[in-house]
XYZ file of C-alpha atoms in Angstrom:
353
model
C 49.897 169.256 283.500
C 50.142 167.731 280.041
C 47.217 166.397 278.059
C 48.499 162.834 278.386
C 48.835 163.119 282.185
C 45.306 164.516 282.463
C 44.000 161.668 280.332
C 45.776 159.126 282.551
C 44.295 160.705 285.686
C 40.761 160.660 284.247
C 41.233 157.054 283.153
C 42.434 156.074 286.623
C 39.437 157.795 288.264
C 37.038 156.097 285.843
C 38.641 152.699 286.483
C 38.392 153.240 290.263
C 34.714 154.173 289.953
C 34.080 151.116 287.785
C 35.790 148.873 290.331
C 33.797 150.547 293.074
C 30.504 149.870 291.295
C 31.526 146.278 290.595
C 32.582 145.801 294.217
C 29.268 147.239 295.434
C 27.359 144.916 293.125
C 29.317 141.894 294.373
C 28.795 142.930 297.992
C 25.053 143.322 297.366
C 24.856 139.850 295.829
C 26.788 138.311 298.729
C 25.017 140.087 301.574
C 21.425 140.353 300.389
C 19.194 137.263 300.738
C 17.873 137.768 297.213
C 21.298 138.424 295.675
C 21.882 134.974 294.199
C 18.358 134.576 292.844
C 18.561 138.041 291.259
C 21.605 136.984 289.246
C 19.976 133.713 288.236
C 16.747 135.473 287.273
C 18.572 137.947 285.035
C 20.539 135.154 283.347
C 17.359 133.140 282.712
C 15.626 136.190 281.231
C 18.590 136.894 278.949
C 18.568 133.285 277.762
C 14.804 133.348 277.164
C 14.913 136.621 275.238
C 17.841 135.364 273.155
C 15.978 132.144 272.384
C 12.825 134.048 271.450
C 14.764 136.304 269.083
C 16.641 133.383 267.528
C 13.559 131.165 267.132
C 10.553 133.533 267.004
C 8.138 130.992 265.512
C 8.909 127.949 267.668
C 9.759 129.694 270.957
C 7.165 132.435 271.402
C 8.369 133.679 274.772
C 8.023 137.369 273.830
C 4.566 137.066 272.260
C 1.817 139.116 273.916
C -0.447 136.114 274.633
C 2.398 134.266 276.331
C 3.400 137.275 278.445
C -0.232 137.812 279.455
C -0.647 134.181 280.524
C 2.670 134.238 282.387
C 1.729 137.339 284.375
C -1.682 135.896 285.249
C -0.038 132.716 286.526
C 2.445 134.554 288.733
C -0.013 136.749 290.633
C -2.064 134.320 292.813
C 0.942 132.368 294.078
C 2.900 135.583 294.478
C 0.183 137.116 296.651
C 0.058 133.995 298.829
C 3.856 133.833 299.013
C 4.047 137.372 300.413
C 2.116 136.285 303.504
C 3.976 132.994 303.773
C 7.297 134.812 303.480
C 6.505 137.249 306.288
C 5.569 134.315 308.523
C 8.774 132.463 307.616
C 10.842 135.521 308.538
C 9.129 135.395 311.943
C 10.287 131.778 312.254
C 7.013 129.924 311.607
C 5.236 127.991 308.835
C 1.626 127.716 307.716
C 0.774 124.634 305.677
C -2.944 125.478 305.680
C -2.768 128.458 303.320
C -3.641 126.293 300.313
C -6.799 124.982 302.012
C -7.687 128.507 303.198
C -7.194 129.712 299.622
C -10.082 127.484 298.519
C -12.332 127.807 301.571
C -12.244 131.606 301.819
C -12.747 132.016 298.066
C -15.755 129.683 298.081
C -17.310 131.501 301.043
C -16.756 134.864 299.348
C -18.170 133.652 296.020
C -21.180 131.963 297.636
C -22.127 135.068 299.602
C -21.545 137.261 296.557
C -23.875 135.114 294.456
C -26.503 134.965 297.215
C -26.484 138.670 298.006
C -26.153 140.092 294.536
C -26.680 137.450 291.884
C -24.475 136.911 288.838
C -23.111 139.748 286.775
C -25.720 141.043 284.377
C -28.654 139.652 286.338
C -31.511 142.036 286.954
C -31.247 143.614 290.381
C -27.702 142.423 290.943
C -25.969 144.464 293.622
C -22.606 146.006 292.773
C -21.597 145.901 296.440
C -22.346 142.199 297.005
C -18.950 140.912 295.766
C -17.149 143.358 298.042
C -19.229 142.189 300.992
C -18.461 138.559 300.226
C -14.778 139.423 299.831
C -14.669 141.128 303.223
C -16.152 138.050 304.871
C -13.656 135.785 303.107
C -10.719 137.981 304.140
C -11.990 138.116 307.719
C -12.197 134.316 307.844
C -8.648 133.976 306.531
C -7.324 136.491 309.056
C -9.212 134.895 311.957
C -7.966 131.451 310.926
C -4.385 132.748 311.015
C -4.922 134.135 314.513
C -6.373 130.792 315.681
C -3.384 128.918 314.241
C -1.063 131.271 316.104
C -2.896 130.944 319.414
C -2.907 127.145 319.262
C 0.754 127.026 318.262
C 1.945 129.444 320.921
C -0.415 128.519 323.746
C 0.385 124.811 323.626
C 3.960 125.189 322.383
C 3.307 123.043 319.298
C 5.488 123.346 316.193
C 3.592 125.433 313.649
C 4.314 122.730 311.076
C 2.119 120.309 313.061
C -0.581 122.845 313.941
C -1.099 123.980 310.391
C -0.851 120.463 308.986
C -3.900 119.631 311.079
C -5.511 122.923 310.092
C -4.962 122.089 306.413
C -7.061 118.946 306.784
C -9.637 120.825 308.866
C -10.144 123.578 306.282
C -10.174 121.045 303.474
C -13.009 119.200 305.204
C -14.771 122.500 305.983
C -14.733 123.367 302.288
C -16.428 120.104 301.346
C -18.900 120.456 304.223
C -19.780 124.014 303.254
C -20.102 123.577 299.499
C -19.426 120.014 298.399
C -17.045 118.801 295.735
C -18.595 120.606 292.746
C -16.975 123.704 291.258
C -18.594 127.062 292.012
C -19.281 129.668 289.354
C -18.030 133.135 290.290
C -18.933 135.992 287.964
C -19.008 139.118 290.126
C -20.735 142.319 289.094
C -19.080 145.603 288.232
C -16.979 147.360 289.421
C -15.551 144.325 291.245
C -15.022 142.457 287.985
C -12.977 145.272 286.445
C -10.945 145.878 289.611
C -9.896 142.237 289.954
C -10.274 140.852 286.428
C -9.575 143.832 284.200
C -6.484 144.297 282.050
C -4.232 147.061 280.813
C -2.859 145.498 277.647
C -1.032 142.338 278.696
C -0.993 143.444 282.339
C -3.831 141.762 284.235
C -5.340 143.357 287.332
C -4.105 140.496 289.497
C -0.440 141.257 288.762
C -1.089 144.903 289.644
C -2.469 143.809 293.015
C 0.578 141.610 293.506
C 2.857 144.575 292.800
C 0.868 146.851 295.130
C 1.055 144.427 298.042
C 4.731 143.737 297.347
C 5.457 147.461 297.752
C 3.337 147.634 300.916
C 5.045 144.619 302.438
C 8.483 145.940 301.483
C 7.704 149.103 303.436
C 6.396 147.098 306.402
C 9.397 144.772 306.550
C 12.192 147.219 305.892
C 10.863 150.607 306.987
C 8.529 149.905 309.906
C 9.035 148.775 313.478
C 6.879 145.649 313.119
C 9.153 144.493 310.289
C 12.144 144.737 312.597
C 10.185 142.692 315.131
C 9.561 139.945 312.559
C 13.269 139.682 311.786
C 14.280 139.842 315.440
C 11.820 137.181 316.613
C 12.678 134.860 313.746
C 16.421 135.369 314.079
C 16.837 135.075 317.856
C 13.705 135.050 319.984
C 15.554 135.251 323.323
C 17.480 138.300 322.168
C 14.232 139.845 320.891
C 12.608 139.372 324.306
C 15.654 140.900 325.968
C 15.212 144.148 324.023
C 11.497 144.374 324.832
C 9.832 142.710 321.819
C 6.703 140.652 322.477
C 7.186 137.475 320.386
C 3.628 136.252 320.954
C 2.042 139.422 319.581
C 4.531 139.552 316.710
C 3.862 135.974 315.622
C 0.087 136.386 315.905
C 0.326 139.331 313.497
C 2.486 137.276 311.125
C 0.026 134.356 311.157
C -2.888 136.753 310.584
C -1.087 138.268 307.582
C -0.490 134.798 306.113
C -4.178 133.895 306.492
C -5.299 137.222 305.017
C -3.050 136.887 301.974
C -4.122 133.278 301.395
C -7.762 134.384 301.337
C -6.984 137.318 299.050
C -5.068 135.048 296.690
C -7.998 132.655 296.383
C -10.513 135.433 295.759
C -8.320 137.120 293.141
C -7.738 133.796 291.365
C -11.451 132.962 291.477
C -12.386 136.313 289.952
C -9.849 135.785 287.163
C -10.888 132.243 286.259
C -14.617 132.706 286.816
C -14.998 129.553 288.888
C -13.573 128.043 292.059
C -12.619 124.421 292.622
C -13.006 123.161 296.228
C -9.624 121.428 296.066
C -7.924 123.947 293.805
C -5.666 125.337 296.495
C -4.237 122.081 297.815
C -0.518 121.906 297.163
C -0.150 125.643 296.637
C 1.255 126.039 300.143
C 4.341 124.094 299.068
C 4.713 126.189 295.926
C 4.498 129.386 298.008
C 7.085 128.107 300.486
C 9.300 127.072 297.568
C 9.080 130.580 296.086
C 10.209 132.044 299.419
C 13.064 129.573 299.880
C 14.271 130.086 296.319
C 14.057 133.832 296.951
C 16.501 133.613 299.851
C 14.340 133.002 302.913
C 15.972 131.009 305.703
C 13.960 128.011 306.922
C 14.902 128.886 310.506
C 13.598 132.434 310.198
C 15.181 135.843 310.529
C 16.287 136.186 306.905
C 14.394 137.104 303.745
C 13.077 139.959 301.627
C 10.054 140.915 299.579
C 12.174 141.311 296.450
C 13.358 137.745 296.964
C 9.748 136.501 297.092
C 8.906 138.369 293.898
C 11.989 137.081 292.074
C 11.528 133.532 293.375
C 7.911 133.428 292.203
C 8.733 134.964 288.829
C 11.629 132.569 288.268
C 9.519 129.499 289.065
C 6.780 130.446 286.641
C 9.271 131.572 283.998
C 10.771 128.086 284.052
C 7.298 126.560 283.927
C 6.441 128.762 280.944
C 9.663 127.790 279.141
C 8.930 124.106 279.671
C 5.412 124.563 278.300
C 6.741 126.397 275.246
C 9.235 123.576 274.698
C 6.425 121.012 275.146
C 8.345 119.291 277.928
C 6.539 116.938 280.348
C 5.026 118.633 283.377
C 7.115 116.684 285.874
C 10.229 118.442 284.559
C 9.007 121.567 286.347
C 8.638 119.722 289.637
C 12.125 118.257 289.239
C 13.595 121.695 288.573
C 11.820 123.339 291.510
C 12.825 120.506 293.840
C 16.465 120.732 292.837
C 16.450 124.527 293.029
C 15.007 124.422 296.553
C 17.807 122.141 297.750
C 20.469 124.320 296.122
C 18.882 127.474 297.566
C 18.801 126.027 301.089
C 22.437 124.879 300.862
C 23.471 128.324 299.615
C 21.510 130.114 302.329
C 23.027 127.894 305.028
C 26.530 128.551 303.724
C 25.940 132.313 303.689
C 24.425 132.204 307.182
C 27.424 130.311 308.594
C 29.854 132.705 306.927
C 28.028 135.751 308.301
């Protein structure tokens, strides 16, 4: 075999491998729920980095303070969206997670302050914040179970059940604490665990990443994850193969309530205070992050990577608008338009499949 023939053979093999990799990438984008948002996220990041390099003084996207603020903003909504996304895969919604976010955080902070005092106070207990947190998480989980039982027992759309629950928990927050903000300065080691930093990486984003990995394993490598997809995709077929949809949806609702409570507590520890109405409206942002990330509104389709990318993309756009000094309503317009486009795309992919 001549040198030229060998070169042609190697070139043909390399070209075939390149085409194979390109074909695999295209197939992944087409078949995965997060495929489209992954492409859009990468393109937005490339544009932002290029703009930061071209205009380093006026567009400080790559500055450490900006990156730190961006990461801190992503974490609370991302944590909440993980629970909301799991519930959406199971075919249900929870509009009360924003109200639970505030109520559970206020209960946790109140008990922490009562049992241990503020950080630095003489006699302050280092375990008090953890005790308050456990109570707050238990309330969020129990609330999710109650929402599930009411929805399933009386065959009410979860949209209606949790809409009523949103108003209930909002009123419970005002009844329990009032309308004034609550100071939350937990003692060590709680403060370091939930409000510490490693450079620009805040503890809250680490918790978001940890739970994203856990939920990825649950959804894609555990039996209960298969149950979520099966129940959300076709409940009758799920029942036919022996899956209990009631138990599955109760678990999904409980996860959503737990993550809403955790999100509120993590955000409260970061900010140092909790507003009674601070969580209202966040349920729509969390649902938007899931929809943008490829979740189907009817259930049965979605991924944890999609939730992460959807949340990151939303807050990247918000950060860009802030750096450009654009009016705040531009962000709402963008998110609204992106939700509609994402739903249309998901419906088209679902019909094709």
